[in-house]
């Protein structure tokens, strides 16, 4: 199993075979939102710099790792609007996940709907511009 290192706590396990790394405007605020909206758990975070930015946040979301950072344009990592991807959560109780995300402040795009492929599916946008889908497999 791979690990990342937290300066205060040492190695932190990386969960999942594919890990998304999102550069956002306010990575620590996004982490707080993901805790409230998706039940994320903070695995580690680099303390913010004097401008309030952090270079690394490691979360566990729905059994997988998600990495976040703020943009650092002075180091070749400018902020870009999220586009061309959707973060998809495979969930058991889509209505509960949906309600929690909306209560935390997500914007609904498509409510939970029975889809032609047989699953129940929904989409929303988080306050940082990232589109999240929820998929509940048919039984």
mmCIF file with all atom_site columns, C-alpha atoms in Angstrom:
data_model
loop_
_atom_site.group_PDB
_atom_site.id
_atom_site.type_symbol
_atom_site.label_atom_id
_atom_site.label_alt_id
_atom_site.label_comp_id
_atom_site.label_asym_id
_atom_site.label_entity_id
_atom_site.label_seq_id
_atom_site.pdbx_PDB_ins_code
_atom_site.Cartn_x
_atom_site.Cartn_y
_atom_site.Cartn_z
_atom_site.occupancy
_atom_site.B_iso_or_equiv
_atom_site.pdbx_formal_charge
_atom_site.auth_seq_id
_atom_site.auth_comp_id
_atom_site.auth_asym_id
_atom_site.auth_atom_id
_atom_site.pdbx_PDB_model_num
ATOM 1   C CA . UNK A 1 1   ? 0.000   0.000  0.000   1.00 0.00 ? 1   UNK A CA 1
ATOM 2   C CA . UNK A 1 2   ? 1.269   3.481  -0.858  1.00 0.00 ? 2   UNK A CA 1
ATOM 3   C CA . UNK A 1 3   ? 1.568   6.208  1.739   1.00 0.00 ? 3   UNK A CA 1
ATOM 4   C CA . UNK A 1 4   ? 1.858   9.952  1.986   1.00 0.00 ? 4   UNK A CA 1
ATOM 5   C CA . UNK A 1 5   ? 3.645   11.598 4.865   1.00 0.00 ? 5   UNK A CA 1
ATOM 6   C CA . UNK A 1 6   ? 2.123   13.967 7.382   1.00 0.00 ? 6   UNK A CA 1
ATOM 7   C CA . UNK A 1 7   ? 4.867   16.060 9.036   1.00 0.00 ? 7   UNK A CA 1
ATOM 8   C CA . UNK A 1 8   ? 3.200   15.700 12.434  1.00 0.00 ? 8   UNK A CA 1
ATOM 9   C CA . UNK A 1 9   ? 1.988   12.104 12.275  1.00 0.00 ? 9   UNK A CA 1
ATOM 10  C CA . UNK A 1 10  ? 4.236   10.265 9.810   1.00 0.00 ? 10  UNK A CA 1
ATOM 11  C CA . UNK A 1 11  ? 3.027   7.935  7.032   1.00 0.00 ? 11  UNK A CA 1
ATOM 12  C CA . UNK A 1 12  ? -0.650  8.025  6.032   1.00 0.00 ? 12  UNK A CA 1
ATOM 13  C CA . UNK A 1 13  ? -1.985  5.149  3.857   1.00 0.00 ? 13  UNK A CA 1
ATOM 14  C CA . UNK A 1 14  ? -3.273  5.969  0.378   1.00 0.00 ? 14  UNK A CA 1
ATOM 15  C CA . UNK A 1 15  ? -6.547  4.171  -0.353  1.00 0.00 ? 15  UNK A CA 1
ATOM 16  C CA . UNK A 1 16  ? -7.722  3.151  -3.813  1.00 0.00 ? 16  UNK A CA 1
ATOM 17  C CA . UNK A 1 17  ? -6.061  2.294  -7.083  1.00 0.00 ? 17  UNK A CA 1
ATOM 18  C CA . UNK A 1 18  ? -6.666  5.667  -8.726  1.00 0.00 ? 18  UNK A CA 1
ATOM 19  C CA . UNK A 1 19  ? -6.365  8.836  -6.678  1.00 0.00 ? 19  UNK A CA 1
ATOM 20  C CA . UNK A 1 20  ? -7.706  12.193 -7.860  1.00 0.00 ? 20  UNK A CA 1
ATOM 21  C CA . UNK A 1 21  ? -5.670  15.296 -6.995  1.00 0.00 ? 21  UNK A CA 1
ATOM 22  C CA . UNK A 1 22  ? -7.653  18.532 -7.259  1.00 0.00 ? 22  UNK A CA 1
ATOM 23  C CA . UNK A 1 23  ? -6.157  22.027 -7.272  1.00 0.00 ? 23  UNK A CA 1
ATOM 24  C CA . UNK A 1 24  ? -8.807  24.373 -5.882  1.00 0.00 ? 24  UNK A CA 1
ATOM 25  C CA . UNK A 1 25  ? -9.198  27.906 -4.596  1.00 0.00 ? 25  UNK A CA 1
ATOM 26  C CA . UNK A 1 26  ? -9.315  27.131 -0.868  1.00 0.00 ? 26  UNK A CA 1
ATOM 27  C CA . UNK A 1 27  ? -8.200  23.510 -0.409  1.00 0.00 ? 27  UNK A CA 1
ATOM 28  C CA . UNK A 1 28  ? -8.701  23.576 3.368   1.00 0.00 ? 28  UNK A CA 1
ATOM 29  C CA . UNK A 1 29  ? -12.190 25.056 2.948   1.00 0.00 ? 29  UNK A CA 1
ATOM 30  C CA . UNK A 1 30  ? -12.938 22.393 0.326   1.00 0.00 ? 30  UNK A CA 1
ATOM 31  C CA . UNK A 1 31  ? -11.753 19.700 2.739   1.00 0.00 ? 31  UNK A CA 1
ATOM 32  C CA . UNK A 1 32  ? -14.134 21.027 5.375   1.00 0.00 ? 32  UNK A CA 1
ATOM 33  C CA . UNK A 1 33  ? -16.969 21.018 2.838   1.00 0.00 ? 33  UNK A CA 1
ATOM 34  C CA . UNK A 1 34  ? -16.182 17.430 1.763   1.00 0.00 ? 34  UNK A CA 1
ATOM 35  C CA . UNK A 1 35  ? -16.269 16.343 5.413   1.00 0.00 ? 35  UNK A CA 1
ATOM 36  C CA . UNK A 1 36  ? -19.748 17.837 5.795   1.00 0.00 ? 36  UNK A CA 1
ATOM 37  C CA . UNK A 1 37  ? -21.086 16.918 2.332   1.00 0.00 ? 37  UNK A CA 1
ATOM 38  C CA . UNK A 1 38  ? -19.599 13.473 1.742   1.00 0.00 ? 38  UNK A CA 1
ATOM 39  C CA . UNK A 1 39  ? -18.554 12.242 5.174   1.00 0.00 ? 39  UNK A CA 1
ATOM 40  C CA . UNK A 1 40  ? -14.869 12.625 4.264   1.00 0.00 ? 40  UNK A CA 1
ATOM 41  C CA . UNK A 1 41  ? -12.208 12.012 6.882   1.00 0.00 ? 41  UNK A CA 1
ATOM 42  C CA . UNK A 1 42  ? -9.101  14.206 7.067   1.00 0.00 ? 42  UNK A CA 1
ATOM 43  C CA . UNK A 1 43  ? -6.059  11.924 6.819   1.00 0.00 ? 43  UNK A CA 1
ATOM 44  C CA . UNK A 1 44  ? -3.441  14.686 6.748   1.00 0.00 ? 44  UNK A CA 1
ATOM 45  C CA . UNK A 1 45  ? -2.884  18.306 5.785   1.00 0.00 ? 45  UNK A CA 1
ATOM 46  C CA . UNK A 1 46  ? 0.097   20.592 5.409   1.00 0.00 ? 46  UNK A CA 1
ATOM 47  C CA . UNK A 1 47  ? -0.498  23.750 7.480   1.00 0.00 ? 47  UNK A CA 1
ATOM 48  C CA . UNK A 1 48  ? -1.398  26.843 5.446   1.00 0.00 ? 48  UNK A CA 1
ATOM 49  C CA . UNK A 1 49  ? 1.241   29.344 4.412   1.00 0.00 ? 49  UNK A CA 1
ATOM 50  C CA . UNK A 1 50  ? 1.114   33.064 5.231   1.00 0.00 ? 50  UNK A CA 1
ATOM 51  C CA . UNK A 1 51  ? -1.369  33.561 2.352   1.00 0.00 ? 51  UNK A CA 1
ATOM 52  C CA . UNK A 1 52  ? -3.712  30.858 3.690   1.00 0.00 ? 52  UNK A CA 1
ATOM 53  C CA . UNK A 1 53  ? -2.844  28.339 0.972   1.00 0.00 ? 53  UNK A CA 1
ATOM 54  C CA . UNK A 1 54  ? -1.909  24.718 1.530   1.00 0.00 ? 54  UNK A CA 1
ATOM 55  C CA . UNK A 1 55  ? 0.125   22.566 -0.790  1.00 0.00 ? 55  UNK A CA 1
ATOM 56  C CA . UNK A 1 56  ? -1.436  19.278 0.307   1.00 0.00 ? 56  UNK A CA 1
ATOM 57  C CA . UNK A 1 57  ? -4.562  17.864 1.916   1.00 0.00 ? 57  UNK A CA 1
ATOM 58  C CA . UNK A 1 58  ? -5.246  14.127 2.020   1.00 0.00 ? 58  UNK A CA 1
ATOM 59  C CA . UNK A 1 59  ? -8.833  12.997 2.594   1.00 0.00 ? 59  UNK A CA 1
ATOM 60  C CA . UNK A 1 60  ? -10.549 9.637  2.734   1.00 0.00 ? 60  UNK A CA 1
ATOM 61  C CA . UNK A 1 61  ? -13.848 9.815  0.860   1.00 0.00 ? 61  UNK A CA 1
ATOM 62  C CA . UNK A 1 62  ? -16.109 6.780  0.539   1.00 0.00 ? 62  UNK A CA 1
ATOM 63  C CA . UNK A 1 63  ? -13.209 4.330  0.952   1.00 0.00 ? 63  UNK A CA 1
ATOM 64  C CA . UNK A 1 64  ? -10.727 6.107  -1.350  1.00 0.00 ? 64  UNK A CA 1
ATOM 65  C CA . UNK A 1 65  ? -8.093  8.811  -1.038  1.00 0.00 ? 65  UNK A CA 1
ATOM 66  C CA . UNK A 1 66  ? -8.670  12.282 -2.464  1.00 0.00 ? 66  UNK A CA 1
ATOM 67  C CA . UNK A 1 67  ? -5.847  14.807 -2.569  1.00 0.00 ? 67  UNK A CA 1
ATOM 68  C CA . UNK A 1 68  ? -6.311  18.585 -2.645  1.00 0.00 ? 68  UNK A CA 1
ATOM 69  C CA . UNK A 1 69  ? -4.076  21.617 -2.918  1.00 0.00 ? 69  UNK A CA 1
ATOM 70  C CA . UNK A 1 70  ? -4.369  25.300 -3.536  1.00 0.00 ? 70  UNK A CA 1
ATOM 71  C CA . UNK A 1 71  ? -3.105  26.785 -6.784  1.00 0.00 ? 71  UNK A CA 1
ATOM 72  C CA . UNK A 1 72  ? 0.447   28.136 -6.776  1.00 0.00 ? 72  UNK A CA 1
ATOM 73  C CA . UNK A 1 73  ? 0.752   30.179 -9.988  1.00 0.00 ? 73  UNK A CA 1
ATOM 74  C CA . UNK A 1 74  ? 4.203   31.437 -8.999  1.00 0.00 ? 74  UNK A CA 1
ATOM 75  C CA . UNK A 1 75  ? 5.374   27.808 -9.163  1.00 0.00 ? 75  UNK A CA 1
ATOM 76  C CA . UNK A 1 76  ? 3.677   26.953 -12.467 1.00 0.00 ? 76  UNK A CA 1
ATOM 77  C CA . UNK A 1 77  ? 0.377   25.693 -11.000 1.00 0.00 ? 77  UNK A CA 1
ATOM 78  C CA . UNK A 1 78  ? -2.246  28.349 -11.807 1.00 0.00 ? 78  UNK A CA 1
ATOM 79  C CA . UNK A 1 79  ? -5.875  28.023 -10.794 1.00 0.00 ? 79  UNK A CA 1
ATOM 80  C CA . UNK A 1 80  ? -8.055  26.654 -13.578 1.00 0.00 ? 80  UNK A CA 1
ATOM 81  C CA . UNK A 1 81  ? -11.810 26.203 -13.482 1.00 0.00 ? 81  UNK A CA 1
ATOM 82  C CA . UNK A 1 82  ? -12.782 22.540 -13.014 1.00 0.00 ? 82  UNK A CA 1
ATOM 83  C CA . UNK A 1 83  ? -13.854 21.111 -16.354 1.00 0.00 ? 83  UNK A CA 1
ATOM 84  C CA . UNK A 1 84  ? -13.873 17.941 -18.368 1.00 0.00 ? 84  UNK A CA 1
ATOM 85  C CA . UNK A 1 85  ? -14.298 15.531 -15.466 1.00 0.00 ? 85  UNK A CA 1
ATOM 86  C CA . UNK A 1 86  ? -16.839 14.366 -12.916 1.00 0.00 ? 86  UNK A CA 1
ATOM 87  C CA . UNK A 1 87  ? -16.008 12.923 -9.509  1.00 0.00 ? 87  UNK A CA 1
ATOM 88  C CA . UNK A 1 88  ? -18.270 9.868  -9.126  1.00 0.00 ? 88  UNK A CA 1
ATOM 89  C CA . UNK A 1 89  ? -19.236 8.375  -5.771  1.00 0.00 ? 89  UNK A CA 1
ATOM 90  C CA . UNK A 1 90  ? -20.499 4.791  -5.815  1.00 0.00 ? 90  UNK A CA 1
ATOM 91  C CA . UNK A 1 91  ? -23.016 4.746  -2.959  1.00 0.00 ? 91  UNK A CA 1
ATOM 92  C CA . UNK A 1 92  ? -25.626 2.476  -1.386  1.00 0.00 ? 92  UNK A CA 1
ATOM 93  C CA . UNK A 1 93  ? -28.182 5.058  -0.192  1.00 0.00 ? 93  UNK A CA 1
ATOM 94  C CA . UNK A 1 94  ? -28.179 7.776  -2.838  1.00 0.00 ? 94  UNK A CA 1
ATOM 95  C CA . UNK A 1 95  ? -30.992 9.765  -1.233  1.00 0.00 ? 95  UNK A CA 1
ATOM 96  C CA . UNK A 1 96  ? -29.082 10.081 2.060   1.00 0.00 ? 96  UNK A CA 1
ATOM 97  C CA . UNK A 1 97  ? -25.849 11.088 0.284   1.00 0.00 ? 97  UNK A CA 1
ATOM 98  C CA . UNK A 1 98  ? -27.790 13.566 -1.860  1.00 0.00 ? 98  UNK A CA 1
ATOM 99  C CA . UNK A 1 99  ? -29.556 15.164 1.108   1.00 0.00 ? 99  UNK A CA 1
ATOM 100 C CA . UNK A 1 100 ? -26.330 15.508 3.120   1.00 0.00 ? 100 UNK A CA 1
ATOM 101 C CA . UNK A 1 101 ? -24.506 17.162 0.183   1.00 0.00 ? 101 UNK A CA 1
ATOM 102 C CA . UNK A 1 102 ? -27.332 19.638 -0.409  1.00 0.00 ? 102 UNK A CA 1
ATOM 103 C CA . UNK A 1 103 ? -27.533 20.459 3.288   1.00 0.00 ? 103 UNK A CA 1
ATOM 104 C CA . UNK A 1 104 ? -23.788 21.187 3.258   1.00 0.00 ? 104 UNK A CA 1
ATOM 105 C CA . UNK A 1 105 ? -24.241 23.663 0.397   1.00 0.00 ? 105 UNK A CA 1
ATOM 106 C CA . UNK A 1 106 ? -23.911 21.742 -2.875  1.00 0.00 ? 106 UNK A CA 1
ATOM 107 C CA . UNK A 1 107 ? -25.911 22.926 -5.889  1.00 0.00 ? 107 UNK A CA 1
ATOM 108 C CA . UNK A 1 108 ? -28.231 20.319 -7.419  1.00 0.00 ? 108 UNK A CA 1
ATOM 109 C CA . UNK A 1 109 ? -27.743 19.622 -11.125 1.00 0.00 ? 109 UNK A CA 1
ATOM 110 C CA . UNK A 1 110 ? -29.727 16.397 -11.523 1.00 0.00 ? 110 UNK A CA 1
ATOM 111 C CA . UNK A 1 111 ? -31.715 14.828 -8.663  1.00 0.00 ? 111 UNK A CA 1
ATOM 112 C CA . UNK A 1 112 ? -31.512 11.080 -8.019  1.00 0.00 ? 112 UNK A CA 1
ATOM 113 C CA . UNK A 1 113 ? -33.103 9.476  -11.074 1.00 0.00 ? 113 UNK A CA 1
ATOM 114 C CA . UNK A 1 114 ? -33.598 5.910  -12.293 1.00 0.00 ? 114 UNK A CA 1
ATOM 115 C CA . UNK A 1 115 ? -31.415 5.666  -15.390 1.00 0.00 ? 115 UNK A CA 1
ATOM 116 C CA . UNK A 1 116 ? -31.679 3.613  -18.573 1.00 0.00 ? 116 UNK A CA 1
ATOM 117 C CA . UNK A 1 117 ? -28.703 1.465  -17.521 1.00 0.00 ? 117 UNK A CA 1
ATOM 118 C CA . UNK A 1 118 ? -30.613 0.378  -14.418 1.00 0.00 ? 118 UNK A CA 1
ATOM 119 C CA . UNK A 1 119 ? -28.818 2.366  -11.697 1.00 0.00 ? 119 UNK A CA 1
ATOM 120 C CA . UNK A 1 120 ? -30.008 5.400  -9.749  1.00 0.00 ? 120 UNK A CA 1
ATOM 121 C CA . UNK A 1 121 ? -27.844 8.440  -10.564 1.00 0.00 ? 121 UNK A CA 1
ATOM 122 C CA . UNK A 1 122 ? -27.549 12.112 -9.524  1.00 0.00 ? 122 UNK A CA 1
ATOM 123 C CA . UNK A 1 123 ? -25.246 15.106 -10.084 1.00 0.00 ? 123 UNK A CA 1
ATOM 124 C CA . UNK A 1 124 ? -24.382 18.223 -8.112  1.00 0.00 ? 124 UNK A CA 1
ATOM 125 C CA . UNK A 1 125 ? -21.774 20.972 -8.070  1.00 0.00 ? 125 UNK A CA 1
ATOM 126 C CA . UNK A 1 126 ? -19.742 21.812 -5.002  1.00 0.00 ? 126 UNK A CA 1
ATOM 127 C CA . UNK A 1 127 ? -18.962 25.426 -3.986  1.00 0.00 ? 127 UNK A CA 1
ATOM 128 C CA . UNK A 1 128 ? -15.517 25.073 -5.631  1.00 0.00 ? 128 UNK A CA 1
ATOM 129 C CA . UNK A 1 129 ? -16.952 24.301 -9.082  1.00 0.00 ? 129 UNK A CA 1
ATOM 130 C CA . UNK A 1 130 ? -16.342 20.546 -9.067  1.00 0.00 ? 130 UNK A CA 1
ATOM 131 C CA . UNK A 1 131 ? -19.136 18.366 -10.452 1.00 0.00 ? 131 UNK A CA 1
ATOM 132 C CA . UNK A 1 132 ? -19.883 15.292 -8.376  1.00 0.00 ? 132 UNK A CA 1
ATOM 133 C CA . UNK A 1 133 ? -22.036 12.360 -9.457  1.00 0.00 ? 133 UNK A CA 1
ATOM 134 C CA . UNK A 1 134 ? -23.590 9.738  -7.234  1.00 0.00 ? 134 UNK A CA 1
ATOM 135 C CA . UNK A 1 135 ? -24.380 6.299  -8.580  1.00 0.00 ? 135 UNK A CA 1
ATOM 136 C CA . UNK A 1 136 ? -26.355 3.630  -6.747  1.00 0.00 ? 136 UNK A CA 1
ATOM 137 C CA . UNK A 1 137 ? -26.116 0.300  -8.526  1.00 0.00 ? 137 UNK A CA 1
ATOM 138 C CA . UNK A 1 138 ? -29.314 -1.616 -9.157  1.00 0.00 ? 138 UNK A CA 1
ATOM 139 C CA . UNK A 1 139 ? -29.653 -4.783 -7.163  1.00 0.00 ? 139 UNK A CA 1
#
